[in-house]
Amino acid sequence: MANVIVSTFTNLPGGVLDSFRQGFIDALVKEGNSVLVFKTNQFLKDYNASNVLASDIDQRQLIAVIKDFKPDLFISVNHSGLFPGLAEAIECPIGIWLLDGPGYLIDPEECRRQASRYHMFIATRAFREDLKLSFGMSDSHIHDLPLASDFRGHDSELLHNIAFIGTNFTGIRLQEIIKKHNFNRTLISKIRALINSYMNDRDMVFPARLKNYGLENVFVGEFDEAYILNMISINSRIKVLDAIEDLGLALYGTPDWLDVMTYSVGLGLCFDPRPVLTKSDLESIYNASKVNINISHYQARGGLPWRVFDVMCCNGALVSDYQEDLSRLFGKDIGIPIYQNPREAREICELLLKDEAHRRFIVESCQQAIESGHRFKHRLNTISGIFDIDLLSQKPGKLTKLDAQDFYHESKYKSRLSEISLRDNAIASAIATKHKQFPLQLFQSNILTFTPNNNILANINISKNNEITCEFELCGSLPFLRLDIGEYFSQHKNVKITISPVSQSSRNGHDAHVIDLSEDIIESNEFSWCNGELTCGFDSFCVFENPFPKKDIKLYFESILKTSIHETNSFKALMAQFLPIPLMPKPHNELLSQFLACLNISDVSGIEIDNLLKDYLSPSDFNLFIDLIAEIESRSRTVDTLDDIHPILTDRGTVDLERFTNLLYQIATINSNGNQSQHRALSPKIKAKLLYYRLNSKLNSLLKYRE
């Protein structure tokens, strides 16, 4: 058994790891290793761009826990999580698995500084020269390590002719540069030549490419090549998918796929918005599709995305664009159909949909190829050889996850508690003078992940009539917006969120768009809209689509504040109330009672739980969810606190507890009008436990270091 630390980030909602990362971790545990997962989203200030720890994290305590684990090997995805001082603090070898191109490495300067220490695992050989020239790595520290998959084929009804699961890459970097240079035609010609150069030479390193076209002083950002490759890749995807959309395409991925209707109405109509996040989600679709098409990202440079390996494991035939590694890894006789352009992609799909025998031949050939050398156990064997570490002991393994709440700096927390007290006293003082401050934050992003560098903070004066009015202005706004409402429990009425183009004279103009809080919210946290009133928790936010992406916009938030738990005594009473978590405690104060009542904790008569589940869970998770609820409720006589629920969930071993309870909480606090007798309802007891779990997860961290 080896002690292995896996350090990675995730861009999926709810903190879910994608199927490849989760598959690799599962394989390490299955093969008998003790694995410590370091999910950097929770620990880093800006996990997509830097390895600097968030200010609340106690670096010394974190390093101490990592050293106490006595790691034999540290594996980081894309160099995420190697915060300053960590590499020097641990003695074990460090492997960086480059799942994307070198342009996607976090903290590239630190990679260059540690070039002699790190071992780089590359999914395609094309990255080797780039790492040697741009990062100073020696050839002996760069190792070929193609991706892999532990997906399985299983018989299921073939629901789709063709399926594609992937990202609609968005970004406005190119547009910003062109606007900044006033649409200079000479510059645009150079940018066009730069983009076209990737079609003929994928391997040239980015600095040399920029120098060739005199653009080294134009593209100066660390992630500029990534933005360019995203733009090229999405152009390719849209063209190929548009060519096959009328053949029975099922399209899954990021919510902004619907935006392609501007270019292809038919393609937009193929989009299925149901979340496809976990291994079971993807595996179900790949097995239920006659054909699964691969459209590689341009950063692959001849390598293969894990989509190829996943599809090859399943019962849908793979159709792919040309990548050198298809023949290098699987040989020329495997028979995977290759297209060079959208027209060829359509012709191949049409033939396979008519020829079931040929389709089955491709499926069987691919599955045999995967079994012969492309499971995760094969990659673990390669890594074992590189470091002379046995990763295939086949003894019982163990999985541990680092939790950021265990590493909050004590002095920081005491300071934060002091700030809360000062803030509450200031609010109480402001009430006495009939003026208050209410904090709001607006974030924007190209994807459903929001970072602090894309936010605007506003502290709004509240009128003596408790009216809140706030105006935000965004230039070149991004597709997704997140509004954070307050920093304490609050209730609002007459809530209105309006978005309008800056060119419009007022918020009430003909182009103004009012966000429907019951229909337009994509994601939320401690946010309940019921009977025309809004209830917000300690960490409340809502996410919605921007109706005017890429335009300069104004967002208006208006409400009347009914209730807020802000007084110091009330806040302390609230914290004390939920530790330990009672089943159905009687509130100690009127404000808390109002908060619970607004969430309808004692009234579930209108909930259609089956329908709501389908809005939040993929089809593959639906039955599992129902089974778990039934099992929890069947033990209701012995379930008195949330601690009694944990063993029921964790014993199953197939559900991420945090994600599962987050989903439960969202469902438990949504009310809809329906016939309960036709659906299984979530009991008041379960609803109460879920709410208290969410409250406790926020408040427990504040109390961790209380005196």
XYZ file of C-alpha atoms in Angstrom:
707
model
C 0.000 0.000 0.000
C 1.254 3.459 -0.935
C 0.180 6.797 0.522
C -0.835 8.990 -2.413
C -2.032 12.595 -2.384
C -4.155 13.664 -5.368
C -4.452 17.416 -5.755
C -7.029 18.695 -8.218
C -9.719 21.254 -8.901
C -13.135 20.841 -10.474
C -15.214 23.162 -12.633
C -18.387 21.134 -12.208
C -21.249 22.482 -10.102
C -21.565 21.299 -6.520
C -17.862 20.439 -6.315
C -18.369 17.165 -8.209
C -15.217 15.705 -9.776
C -15.438 14.796 -13.441
C -15.489 11.140 -14.440
C -11.750 10.987 -15.219
C -10.487 12.496 -11.973
C -12.956 10.467 -9.917
C -12.103 7.330 -11.896
C -8.386 7.751 -11.235
C -8.960 8.260 -7.495
C -11.307 5.268 -7.342
C -8.717 3.104 -9.097
C -5.999 4.114 -6.629
C -8.240 3.097 -3.720
C -9.415 -0.089 -5.432
C -5.825 -1.194 -5.995
C -5.058 -0.899 -2.290
C -3.649 2.600 -1.756
C -4.343 5.127 0.979
C -5.464 8.240 -0.919
C -5.737 11.783 0.407
C -7.794 14.026 -1.897
C -6.886 17.716 -1.880
C -9.726 19.494 -3.745
C -8.211 22.922 -4.324
C -11.462 24.804 -4.985
C -11.968 24.939 -1.220
C -8.455 26.083 -0.338
C -7.137 28.487 -2.974
C -7.891 32.156 -3.429
C -8.455 31.724 -7.185
C -8.065 28.037 -8.052
C -8.290 28.559 -11.827
C -5.371 30.970 -11.994
C -3.135 30.701 -8.942
C -1.967 28.374 -6.169
C -2.065 31.105 -3.517
C -3.989 29.894 -0.473
C -7.097 31.744 0.642
C -6.360 34.098 3.529
C -8.525 32.052 5.925
C -6.447 28.882 5.478
C -3.766 28.114 8.056
C -0.817 27.146 5.841
C 1.278 25.674 8.663
C -1.569 23.452 9.835
C -2.271 22.288 6.268
C 1.372 21.434 5.637
C 1.531 19.614 8.965
C -1.456 17.406 8.075
C 0.011 16.657 4.640
C 3.367 15.706 6.172
C 1.658 13.564 8.843
C 0.041 11.588 6.018
C 3.620 10.544 5.057
C 2.992 10.613 1.302
C 4.935 8.293 -0.950
C 3.727 10.210 -3.998
C 2.057 13.553 -4.692
C 0.084 13.790 -7.958
C -1.278 17.153 -9.052
C -3.624 17.744 -11.980
C -2.386 20.665 -14.095
C -0.123 21.773 -11.205
C -3.096 22.703 -9.029
C -2.611 22.829 -5.257
C 1.174 23.156 -5.011
C 0.951 26.338 -2.993
C 4.158 28.202 -2.032
C 6.235 26.201 0.412
C 4.534 22.836 -0.117
C 7.047 21.326 -2.553
C 9.875 22.174 -0.162
C 7.988 20.720 2.810
C 7.450 17.237 1.390
C 10.153 14.788 0.399
C 8.178 12.447 -1.848
C 8.276 12.628 -5.660
C 5.803 14.992 -7.309
C 4.019 14.107 -10.537
C 2.070 16.663 -12.567
C -0.572 15.055 -14.783
C -1.132 17.491 -17.623
C -4.724 16.768 -18.634
C -4.819 19.886 -20.813
C -2.101 21.658 -22.769
C 0.894 23.471 -21.193
C -1.017 26.739 -21.572
C -3.432 25.519 -18.883
C -0.836 24.926 -16.152
C -1.592 26.786 -12.927
C 1.279 29.065 -11.796
C 3.559 28.377 -14.803
C 6.437 30.342 -13.264
C 6.514 27.981 -10.284
C 6.521 25.055 -12.755
C 9.630 26.496 -14.354
C 11.297 27.017 -10.973
C 10.576 23.423 -9.934
C 11.392 21.854 -13.317
C 14.147 19.654 -11.868
C 11.853 18.418 -9.071
C 8.674 17.691 -10.981
C 7.855 14.729 -13.199
C 5.355 15.641 -15.922
C 2.818 13.098 -17.235
C 1.641 14.020 -20.724
C -1.359 12.642 -22.592
C 0.181 13.367 -25.992
C 3.787 13.458 -27.184
C 3.277 16.872 -28.795
C 3.562 18.520 -25.367
C 7.103 17.244 -24.828
C 8.963 19.899 -26.830
C 6.854 22.702 -25.381
C 7.687 21.592 -21.835
C 11.388 21.354 -22.669
C 11.612 24.711 -24.442
C 9.168 26.823 -22.428
C 9.496 25.228 -18.985
C 13.079 23.947 -18.969
C 12.125 20.371 -18.145
C 14.553 17.580 -18.948
C 13.451 14.806 -21.264
C 13.888 12.224 -18.489
C 11.272 14.003 -16.347
C 8.604 13.967 -19.056
C 6.610 10.731 -19.303
C 4.040 9.574 -21.832
C 0.877 8.708 -19.921
C -2.236 8.529 -22.094
C -5.611 8.855 -20.450
C -7.709 5.822 -19.517
C -11.190 4.748 -18.470
C -12.947 2.235 -16.248
C -16.356 2.720 -17.882
C -18.258 -0.474 -18.732
C -20.547 -1.455 -21.544
C -23.992 -2.639 -20.552
C -27.085 -3.505 -22.495
C -29.680 -0.765 -22.531
C -32.334 0.615 -24.829
C -30.776 2.637 -27.659
C -32.459 5.989 -27.071
C -30.303 8.170 -29.337
C -28.932 7.844 -32.839
C -25.960 10.093 -32.043
C -24.773 11.688 -28.793
C -22.214 14.323 -27.923
C -21.320 15.431 -24.390
C -19.030 18.421 -24.093
C -18.467 22.079 -23.374
C -19.600 25.062 -25.392
C -16.418 27.066 -24.886
C -17.089 30.754 -24.458
C -14.824 33.726 -23.953
C -14.440 37.287 -25.089
C -10.655 37.709 -25.011
C -10.277 37.978 -28.789
C -13.152 40.419 -29.024
C -11.638 42.532 -26.252
C -8.286 42.724 -28.039
C -9.879 43.661 -31.351
C -11.989 46.369 -29.689
C -8.988 47.655 -27.733
C -7.104 48.195 -31.006
C -10.088 49.884 -32.677
C -10.649 47.089 -35.218
C -7.251 47.722 -36.801
C -7.360 45.770 -40.065
C -3.641 44.979 -40.062
C -3.913 43.527 -36.573
C -6.984 41.507 -37.534
C -5.086 40.040 -40.505
C -2.276 38.966 -38.177
C -4.759 37.381 -35.737
C -6.402 35.527 -38.633
C -3.003 34.202 -39.734
C -2.204 33.192 -36.155
C -5.454 31.219 -35.879
C -4.966 29.569 -39.267
C -1.454 28.492 -38.242
C -2.945 26.001 -35.769
C -4.587 24.157 -38.660
C -1.207 23.444 -40.266
C 1.140 23.251 -37.269
C -0.347 22.305 -33.907
C 3.037 21.751 -32.236
C 4.718 25.167 -32.466
C 5.083 26.721 -29.010
C 2.987 29.810 -28.372
C 5.814 32.378 -27.900
C 7.352 31.367 -31.241
C 3.941 31.487 -32.891
C 3.315 35.015 -31.607
C 6.766 36.155 -32.752
C 6.134 34.789 -36.246
C 3.129 37.072 -36.626
C 4.359 40.080 -34.661
C 1.778 39.638 -31.890
C 4.060 39.149 -28.869
C 3.044 42.544 -27.458
C -0.669 41.964 -28.090
C -1.280 38.608 -26.402
C 0.449 39.051 -23.055
C -1.860 37.140 -20.683
C -0.884 33.793 -19.130
C -3.995 32.109 -20.536
C -4.196 33.846 -23.925
C -3.348 30.691 -25.877
C -6.036 28.835 -23.940
C -8.589 31.475 -24.960
C -7.536 31.221 -28.608
C -7.712 27.416 -28.599
C -11.139 27.541 -26.948
C -12.392 29.806 -29.717
C -11.000 27.587 -32.487
C -12.376 24.469 -30.790
C -15.926 25.715 -30.376
C -15.996 26.842 -34.009
C -15.066 23.310 -35.024
C -17.629 21.733 -32.686
C -20.501 23.875 -33.885
C -19.746 23.145 -37.555
C -19.523 19.362 -37.069
C -22.574 19.138 -34.821
C -24.606 21.344 -37.147
C -23.842 18.909 -39.969
C -25.367 15.954 -38.069
C -28.079 17.559 -35.914
C -30.935 16.306 -38.107
C -29.764 12.668 -37.850
C -31.086 12.330 -34.300
C -28.412 14.107 -32.260
C -28.680 14.331 -28.470
C -26.495 17.174 -27.171
C -25.440 17.445 -23.508
C -23.096 19.759 -21.656
C -22.881 23.328 -20.416
C -26.142 25.352 -20.300
C -24.950 27.838 -22.910
C -25.348 25.275 -25.717
C -28.799 26.770 -26.175
C -27.086 29.972 -27.342
C -25.976 28.277 -30.575
C -29.522 28.752 -31.880
C -28.204 32.104 -33.129
C -26.141 30.109 -35.627
C -28.115 26.858 -35.903
C -31.696 26.561 -34.715
C -31.685 22.801 -35.246
C -28.540 22.304 -33.168
C -29.913 24.389 -30.309
C -33.060 22.258 -30.282
C -30.910 19.115 -29.819
C -29.666 20.346 -26.440
C -30.847 18.438 -23.366
C -30.250 20.593 -20.249
C -30.278 17.741 -17.748
C -26.982 17.734 -15.802
C -24.478 15.120 -16.940
C -21.764 15.137 -14.293
C -20.906 11.727 -12.879
C -19.545 8.509 -14.333
C -22.996 6.918 -14.181
C -24.489 9.895 -16.061
C -22.036 9.637 -18.940
C -21.955 5.850 -18.996
C -25.751 5.714 -19.337
C -25.745 8.041 -22.344
C -22.788 6.397 -24.100
C -24.474 2.990 -23.751
C -27.851 4.290 -24.904
C -26.525 5.866 -28.140
C -25.852 4.072 -31.410
C -23.046 6.498 -32.259
C -20.968 8.716 -29.962
C -19.019 11.404 -31.759
C -15.725 12.895 -30.623
C -14.738 16.450 -31.539
C -11.370 17.102 -29.924
C -10.195 20.361 -28.399
C -7.323 21.898 -30.362
C -5.063 21.868 -27.307
C -4.940 18.046 -27.648
C -2.390 18.379 -30.504
C -2.899 14.850 -31.738
C -3.720 13.407 -28.322
C -7.043 11.993 -27.193
C -9.555 13.378 -24.707
C -10.894 10.998 -22.079
C -14.178 11.053 -23.986
C -12.561 8.702 -26.531
C -11.558 6.149 -23.870
C -14.948 6.377 -22.131
C -16.861 5.809 -25.372
C -14.621 2.911 -26.382
C -15.622 1.103 -23.177
C -19.340 1.400 -23.918
C -21.856 0.035 -26.448
C -22.074 3.079 -28.687
C -19.752 3.197 -31.699
C -17.022 5.847 -31.648
C -16.698 8.291 -34.545
C -13.783 10.700 -34.189
C -11.867 13.477 -35.838
C -8.311 12.603 -36.839
C -5.769 12.460 -34.014
C -2.365 10.815 -34.358
C -2.748 8.933 -31.088
C -5.686 6.906 -32.411
C -3.326 4.845 -34.540
C -0.345 5.120 -32.161
C -2.266 3.717 -29.187
C -4.738 1.363 -30.859
C -3.157 0.427 -34.191
C -4.465 0.963 -37.706
C -6.694 -2.091 -37.845
C -9.111 -1.219 -35.055
C -11.496 0.340 -37.558
C -12.546 3.528 -35.742
C -14.177 5.739 -38.416
C -12.259 9.014 -38.858
C -13.641 12.198 -40.391
C -11.674 15.171 -41.677
C -14.504 17.677 -42.049
C -18.209 18.122 -41.189
C -19.372 16.567 -44.482
C -17.391 13.378 -43.815
C -18.710 13.244 -40.239
C -22.266 13.220 -41.593
C -21.541 10.558 -44.203
C -19.936 8.240 -41.635
C -22.811 8.646 -39.178
C -25.384 7.941 -41.901
C -23.582 4.719 -42.870
C -23.277 3.447 -39.298
C -26.937 4.143 -38.545
C -27.832 1.904 -41.501
C -25.265 -0.869 -40.891
C -25.764 -2.451 -37.458
C -23.219 -5.234 -38.077
C -20.450 -2.736 -38.840
C -21.466 -0.624 -35.854
C -21.224 -3.642 -33.531
C -17.814 -4.575 -35.009
C -16.471 -1.135 -34.072
C -17.893 -1.420 -30.546
C -16.355 -4.853 -29.936
C -12.980 -3.856 -31.395
C -12.815 -0.782 -29.177
C -13.758 -2.689 -26.024
C -11.049 -5.283 -26.703
C -8.486 -2.499 -27.200
C -9.399 -0.889 -23.874
C -9.129 -4.166 -21.979
C -5.717 -4.860 -23.482
C -4.004 -1.799 -22.035
C -6.084 1.291 -21.309
C -7.724 0.771 -17.936
C -6.598 2.865 -14.963
C -4.749 -0.132 -13.550
C -2.496 -0.009 -16.612
C -1.682 3.666 -15.920
C -0.985 2.894 -12.265
C 1.444 0.229 -13.397
C 3.270 2.824 -15.546
C 3.435 5.320 -12.663
C 4.709 2.554 -10.359
C 7.579 1.949 -12.759
C 8.504 5.632 -12.997
C 8.868 6.080 -9.229
C 9.547 2.475 -8.158
C 6.439 2.560 -5.943
C 3.964 -0.309 -5.718
C 0.527 1.143 -6.546
C -1.038 -2.268 -7.235
C -0.879 -4.000 -3.864
C -4.510 -5.221 -4.108
C -4.932 -4.734 -0.360
C -7.880 -2.829 1.121
C -7.526 0.836 0.204
C -8.607 3.961 2.045
C -9.970 7.329 0.898
C -9.656 10.560 2.910
C -10.688 14.046 1.806
C -9.220 17.265 3.121
C -11.899 19.702 4.281
C -11.089 23.406 4.207
C -13.143 23.993 7.345
C -10.557 21.982 9.292
C -7.820 24.450 8.345
C -9.323 27.848 8.958
C -6.742 30.011 10.675
C -7.672 30.446 14.345
C -6.630 34.081 14.487
C -8.484 34.744 11.247
C -11.619 33.181 12.652
C -11.438 35.073 15.899
C -10.972 38.193 13.825
C -13.979 37.242 11.685
C -16.149 36.648 14.741
C -15.041 40.031 16.004
C -15.962 41.562 12.641
C -19.384 39.925 12.821
C -19.913 41.407 16.266
C -18.781 44.836 15.110
C -20.976 44.581 12.020
C -24.011 43.595 14.046
C -23.431 46.434 16.477
C -23.048 48.844 13.570
C -26.309 47.632 12.062
C -28.071 47.985 15.391
C -26.712 51.506 15.642
C -27.828 52.270 12.093
C -31.342 51.065 12.898
C -31.503 53.597 15.699
C -30.820 56.368 13.185
C -33.281 54.862 10.687
C -30.514 53.990 8.208
C -28.955 50.584 7.567
C -26.377 48.992 5.272
C -27.205 45.848 3.304
C -24.375 44.062 1.408
C -24.866 42.760 -2.144
C -22.350 41.191 -4.524
C -22.690 40.546 -8.251
C -20.454 38.001 -9.991
C -20.180 37.204 -13.692
C -18.608 34.248 -15.508
C -18.442 32.358 -18.788
C -19.224 29.113 -16.965
C -21.136 28.128 -13.834
C -18.091 28.762 -11.661
C -17.532 32.177 -10.107
C -14.275 33.617 -8.772
C -13.596 36.712 -6.637
C -11.821 38.532 -9.451
C -15.126 38.875 -11.325
C -17.273 40.455 -8.641
C -18.659 43.853 -7.680
C -19.424 44.570 -4.018
C -21.997 47.130 -2.919
C -23.126 48.142 0.568
C -26.562 49.636 0.102
C -28.237 52.166 2.345
C -31.652 50.960 3.431
C -34.294 53.639 3.700
C -36.373 54.261 6.793
C -39.142 52.315 5.018
C -36.757 49.334 4.733
C -36.466 49.731 0.960
C -33.374 48.355 -0.767
C -32.430 49.677 -4.207
C -29.138 48.741 -5.864
C -27.744 49.310 -9.353
C -24.774 47.436 -10.866
C -23.183 48.228 -14.228
C -21.167 45.669 -16.235
C -19.211 46.334 -19.418
C -19.022 43.477 -21.931
C -21.014 41.296 -19.560
C -20.516 37.518 -19.425
C -23.195 34.811 -19.979
C -23.839 33.868 -16.330
C -24.560 36.126 -13.365
C -24.612 35.354 -9.654
C -26.168 37.674 -7.085
C -25.114 37.230 -3.441
C -27.747 38.671 -1.132
C -26.698 39.788 2.329
C -24.420 38.196 4.904
C -27.059 37.134 7.422
C -30.529 35.628 7.430
C -33.075 37.955 5.877
C -36.592 38.030 4.446
C -37.731 40.286 1.615
C -40.965 41.185 -0.126
C -41.624 43.032 -3.416
C -38.384 41.610 -4.803
C -37.477 42.545 -8.365
C -34.281 41.867 -10.333
C -34.178 43.725 -13.652
C -31.493 43.674 -16.355
C -31.372 46.145 -19.218
C -28.826 47.286 -21.813
C -26.880 50.389 -20.806
C -28.082 52.070 -23.993
C -31.607 51.988 -22.608
C -32.666 55.079 -20.741
C -34.295 53.344 -17.751
C -34.908 49.983 -16.094
C -38.487 50.025 -17.380
C -37.659 50.297 -21.080
C -38.981 47.899 -23.687
C -35.768 45.805 -23.688
C -35.632 45.395 -19.913
C -35.722 41.791 -18.702
C -37.144 40.894 -15.283
C -35.703 37.721 -13.711
C -38.456 35.262 -12.791
C -37.348 33.965 -9.399
C -39.464 30.839 -9.767
C -38.336 29.893 -13.298
C -35.041 31.579 -14.243
C -32.790 30.500 -11.353
C -30.215 27.942 -12.552
C -28.502 27.378 -9.210
C -29.010 28.733 -5.714
C -27.894 28.344 -2.129
C -29.987 29.059 0.976
C -32.409 30.942 -1.243
C -36.150 30.328 -1.079
C -38.793 32.083 -3.186
C -42.262 31.240 -1.892
C -45.616 33.021 -2.025
C -44.030 36.231 -3.291
C -41.467 36.434 -0.493
C -37.741 35.752 -0.563
C -35.875 34.130 2.345
C -32.072 34.246 2.329
C -29.639 32.338 4.505
C -26.184 33.072 5.852
C -24.541 32.342 2.471
C -27.346 33.097 0.039
C -26.959 33.423 -3.709
C -28.825 32.797 -6.948
C -27.430 32.162 -10.432
C -29.221 33.086 -13.649
C -28.450 33.584 -17.321
C -27.593 37.017 -18.638
C -30.237 37.924 -21.261
C -27.774 40.342 -22.904
C -24.376 38.537 -22.940
C -21.376 40.464 -24.245
C -23.304 43.754 -23.977
C -22.895 46.573 -21.476
C -25.723 46.099 -18.985
C -27.232 47.440 -15.795
C -28.692 45.155 -13.152
C -31.161 46.515 -10.625
C -32.096 44.820 -7.345
C -35.110 46.115 -5.446
C -36.826 44.790 -2.326
C -38.423 45.691 0.976
C -36.579 44.125 3.906
C -39.108 42.409 6.197
C -36.808 40.669 8.662
C -33.102 40.229 9.294
C -31.248 38.326 11.998
C -28.480 40.780 12.664
C -28.450 41.706 16.323
C -25.490 40.199 18.171
C -27.608 38.443 20.788
C -29.886 36.946 18.151
C -26.915 35.757 16.119
C -25.306 34.058 19.105
C -28.613 32.489 20.062
C -29.000 31.190 16.525
C -25.564 29.554 16.594
C -26.171 27.973 19.976
C -29.556 26.717 18.809
C -28.160 24.313 16.214
C -25.228 22.731 18.051
C -25.880 19.910 18.621
C -28.568 19.570 15.969
C -31.927 18.636 17.502
C -34.612 16.958 15.443
C -37.346 19.574 15.779
C -36.220 22.226 18.250
C -38.441 25.042 19.322
C -36.952 28.349 18.128
C -35.554 30.564 20.854
C -36.619 33.753 19.157
C -39.321 35.109 16.918
C -37.001 35.881 14.008
C -35.824 32.293 13.705
C -39.412 31.104 13.966
C -40.352 33.352 11.030
C -37.425 32.057 9.014
C -38.429 28.406 9.502
C -42.069 29.191 8.787
C -41.196 30.914 5.516
C -39.382 27.772 4.365
C -42.543 25.746 5.031
C -40.730 23.272 7.242
C -43.998 22.118 8.783
C -46.013 22.043 5.554
C -45.210 19.686 2.678
C -48.723 19.323 1.286
C -47.882 20.840 -2.085
C -44.597 19.117 -2.927
C -44.403 16.778 -5.892
C -41.145 15.156 -5.013
C -40.808 12.884 -8.059
C -41.159 15.780 -10.508
C -38.765 17.956 -8.554
C -36.184 15.194 -8.455
C -36.162 14.993 -12.226
C -35.273 18.679 -12.389
C -32.205 18.197 -10.192
C -30.962 14.674 -10.873
C -29.911 12.808 -13.977
C -32.040 9.781 -14.924
C -29.332 7.423 -13.687
C -29.437 8.923 -10.178
C -33.223 9.173 -9.920
C -33.976 5.622 -8.730
C -31.014 5.661 -6.371
C -32.306 8.879 -4.829
C -35.789 7.451 -4.289
C -34.312 4.313 -2.727
C -32.224 6.369 -0.307
C -35.189 8.500 0.757
C -37.249 5.365 1.304
C -34.470 3.837 3.376
C -34.105 6.982 5.502
C -37.831 7.225 6.111
C -38.090 3.500 6.898
C -35.707 4.091 9.810
C -37.482 7.241 10.970
C -38.227 5.828 14.428
C -34.527 5.588 15.207
C -33.378 8.663 13.288
C -33.296 11.537 15.761
C -30.499 13.764 14.439
C -28.597 14.270 11.213
C -25.790 12.138 12.641
C -28.171 9.180 12.328
C -28.643 9.904 8.625
C -24.927 9.958 7.771
C -24.344 6.191 8.202
C -27.314 5.399 5.965
C -25.873 7.523 3.177
C -22.213 6.644 3.606
C -22.915 2.906 3.846
C -24.152 3.018 0.285
C -20.747 4.253 -0.856
C -22.081 5.629 -4.144
C -23.219 9.135 -3.299
C -21.134 12.164 -2.429
C -22.651 13.175 0.910
C -22.238 16.919 0.451
C -23.696 16.924 -3.067
C -26.545 14.641 -2.043
C -27.571 16.722 0.952
C -27.302 19.948 -1.056
C -29.727 18.510 -3.592
C -32.020 17.311 -0.842
C -32.041 20.729 0.749
C -32.906 22.447 -2.526
C -35.761 20.046 -3.128
C -36.954 20.300 0.452
C -37.302 24.064 0.294
C -39.096 24.291 -3.023
C -42.856 24.386 -2.985
C -45.068 23.563 -5.971
C -48.775 23.044 -6.383
C -49.579 19.423 -7.186
C -51.542 16.384 -6.142
C -49.556 14.822 -3.337
C -51.454 11.562 -3.471
C -49.897 10.778 -6.822
C -46.328 11.289 -5.602
C -44.101 10.263 -2.769
C -43.661 13.237 -0.437
C -40.646 14.210 1.612
C -41.666 14.054 5.270
C -41.494 17.113 7.550
C -38.989 15.237 9.716
C -36.596 14.731 6.804
C -37.070 18.325 5.619
C -36.206 19.651 9.050
C -33.045 17.560 9.237
C -31.918 18.815 5.848
C -32.418 22.454 6.750
C -30.536 21.994 10.002
C -27.716 20.275 8.151
C -27.316 23.310 5.911
C -27.460 25.747 8.820
C -24.995 23.670 10.782
C -22.492 23.462 7.928
C -22.289 27.262 7.950
C -22.463 27.913 11.666
C -20.260 25.066 12.848
C -17.258 26.582 11.073
C -17.809 29.874 12.895
C -17.930 28.078 16.231
C -14.900 25.888 15.570
C -12.535 28.281 17.309
C -14.906 30.054 19.660
C -13.681 30.505 23.179
